XYZ file of C-alpha atoms in Angstrom:
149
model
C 16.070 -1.175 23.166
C 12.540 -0.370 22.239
C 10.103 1.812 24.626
C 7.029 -0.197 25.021
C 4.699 2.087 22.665
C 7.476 1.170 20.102
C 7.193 -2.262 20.161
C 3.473 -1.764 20.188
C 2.904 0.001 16.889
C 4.396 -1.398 13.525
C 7.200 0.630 11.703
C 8.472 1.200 8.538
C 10.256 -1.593 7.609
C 13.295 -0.715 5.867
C 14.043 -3.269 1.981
C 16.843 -3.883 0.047
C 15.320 -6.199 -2.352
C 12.672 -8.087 -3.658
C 13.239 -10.803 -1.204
C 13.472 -8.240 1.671
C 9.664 -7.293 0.431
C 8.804 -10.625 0.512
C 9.687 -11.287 3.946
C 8.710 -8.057 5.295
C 5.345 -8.691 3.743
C 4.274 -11.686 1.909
C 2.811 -11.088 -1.473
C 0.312 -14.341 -0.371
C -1.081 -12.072 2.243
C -3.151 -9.824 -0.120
C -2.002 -6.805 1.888
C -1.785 -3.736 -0.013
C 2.301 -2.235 0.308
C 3.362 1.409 0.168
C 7.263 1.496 -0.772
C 8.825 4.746 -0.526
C 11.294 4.907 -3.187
C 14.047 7.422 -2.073
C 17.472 8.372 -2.564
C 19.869 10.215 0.510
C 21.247 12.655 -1.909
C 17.375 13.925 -3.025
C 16.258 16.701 -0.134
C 12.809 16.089 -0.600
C 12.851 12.357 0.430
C 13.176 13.420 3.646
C 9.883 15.427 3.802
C 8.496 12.385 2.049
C 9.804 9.726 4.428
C 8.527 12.163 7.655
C 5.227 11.732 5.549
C 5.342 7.967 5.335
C 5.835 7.886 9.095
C 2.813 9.706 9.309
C 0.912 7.779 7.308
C 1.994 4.600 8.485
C 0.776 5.932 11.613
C -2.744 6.755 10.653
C -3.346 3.908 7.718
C -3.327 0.332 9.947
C -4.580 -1.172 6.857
C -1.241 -1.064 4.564
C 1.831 -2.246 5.326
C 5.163 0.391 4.413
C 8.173 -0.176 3.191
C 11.013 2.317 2.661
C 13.467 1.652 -0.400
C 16.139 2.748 -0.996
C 16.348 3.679 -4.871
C 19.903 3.008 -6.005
C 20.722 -0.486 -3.524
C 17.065 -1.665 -4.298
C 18.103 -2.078 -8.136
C 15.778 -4.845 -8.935
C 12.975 -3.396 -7.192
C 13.602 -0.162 -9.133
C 13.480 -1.923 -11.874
C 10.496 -3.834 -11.150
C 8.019 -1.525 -10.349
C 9.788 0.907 -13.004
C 10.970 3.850 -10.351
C 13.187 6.344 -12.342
C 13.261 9.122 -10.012
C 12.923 9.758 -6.485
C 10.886 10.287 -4.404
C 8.683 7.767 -5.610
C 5.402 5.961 -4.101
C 4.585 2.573 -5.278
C 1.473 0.502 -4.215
C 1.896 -3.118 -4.757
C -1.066 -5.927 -3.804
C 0.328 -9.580 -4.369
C 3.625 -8.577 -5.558
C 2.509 -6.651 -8.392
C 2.562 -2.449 -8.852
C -1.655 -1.740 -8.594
C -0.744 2.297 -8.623
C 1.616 5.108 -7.227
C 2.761 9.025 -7.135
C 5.787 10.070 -8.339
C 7.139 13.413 -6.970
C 6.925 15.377 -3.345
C 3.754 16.058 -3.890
C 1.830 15.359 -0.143
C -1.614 16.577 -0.970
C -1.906 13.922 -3.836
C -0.138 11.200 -1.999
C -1.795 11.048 0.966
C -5.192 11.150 -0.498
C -4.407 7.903 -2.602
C -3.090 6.004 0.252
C -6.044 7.161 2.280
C -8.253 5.737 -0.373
C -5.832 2.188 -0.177
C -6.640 2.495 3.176
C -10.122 2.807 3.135
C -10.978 0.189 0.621
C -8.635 -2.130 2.673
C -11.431 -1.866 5.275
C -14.276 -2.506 3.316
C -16.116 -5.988 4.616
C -16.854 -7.776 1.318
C -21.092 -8.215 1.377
C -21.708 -11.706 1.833
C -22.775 -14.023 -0.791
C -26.702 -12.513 -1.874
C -26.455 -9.508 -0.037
C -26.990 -6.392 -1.223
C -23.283 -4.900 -2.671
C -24.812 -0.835 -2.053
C -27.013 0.214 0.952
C -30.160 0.089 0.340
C -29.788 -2.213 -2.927
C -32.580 -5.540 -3.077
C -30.298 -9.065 -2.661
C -30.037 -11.004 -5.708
C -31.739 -14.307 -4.964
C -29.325 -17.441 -5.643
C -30.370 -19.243 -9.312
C -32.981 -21.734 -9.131
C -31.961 -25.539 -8.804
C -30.918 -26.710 -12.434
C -29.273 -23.951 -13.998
C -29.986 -20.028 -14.747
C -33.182 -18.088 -14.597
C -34.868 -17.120 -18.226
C -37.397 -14.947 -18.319
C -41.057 -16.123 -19.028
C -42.212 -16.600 -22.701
């Protein structure tokens, strides 16, 4: 049974397919993925599955999946993972970047940077995109602006 700051805070929900994905996360929910590729026989997915836990942890924006490798053959095969360990970040079902490797320095700063730009407010319509940047005025009625003559 779950202790009640376990049931609070999401986990790493553990895929077997591309169905399993699905389910655990919709690709119709435009939520960005992390699947952890790994493999039991590869020592260095565990250091990188401690790291997902982590990172789960600290990056409320992304959903994570762990995979593993060799019974996950079709998502393998998919998202093209040859070796393990192997990150994979997938938006609306398809593979939008990754790390291959162990190597925690580079990993964590990409998912980070998932993270961060999954917390960006899109600027409403006319406002300024940058700080500081004028708002475009909406096009005059009747069609696009030309300059004078």
């Amino acid at each position: 049974q779950l202790t009640e700051e376990q049931s609070s805070r999401k986990m790493v929900a553990v895929v077997a397919s591309a169905a399993d994905l699905e389910k655990a996360v919709p690709a119709a929910s435009g939520t960005t993925v992390v699947a952890h590729f790994w493999a039991s026989w590869a020592p260095m997915c565990t250091q990188t599955a401690q790291l997902t836990e982590k990172l789960e942890k600290d990056c409320t924006n992304l959903a994570f999946v762990s995979v593993e490798a060799e019974q996950a053959e079709d998502l393998s095969e998919k998202f093209g993972v040859e070796s393990v360990p192997a990150f994979v970040f997938v938006r609306g079902g398809e593979k939008v970047g990754g790390v291959v490797g162990a190597n925690a320095p580079e990993i964590t700063s990409q998912v980070q940077a998932l993270n961060a730009a999954s917390t960006r407010p899109a600027a409403p319509p006319g406002a300024p995109a940058l700080p500081g940047a004028s708002p475009v005025p909406p096009p005059p009625p009747g069609g696009a602006r030309h300059p004078p003559a």
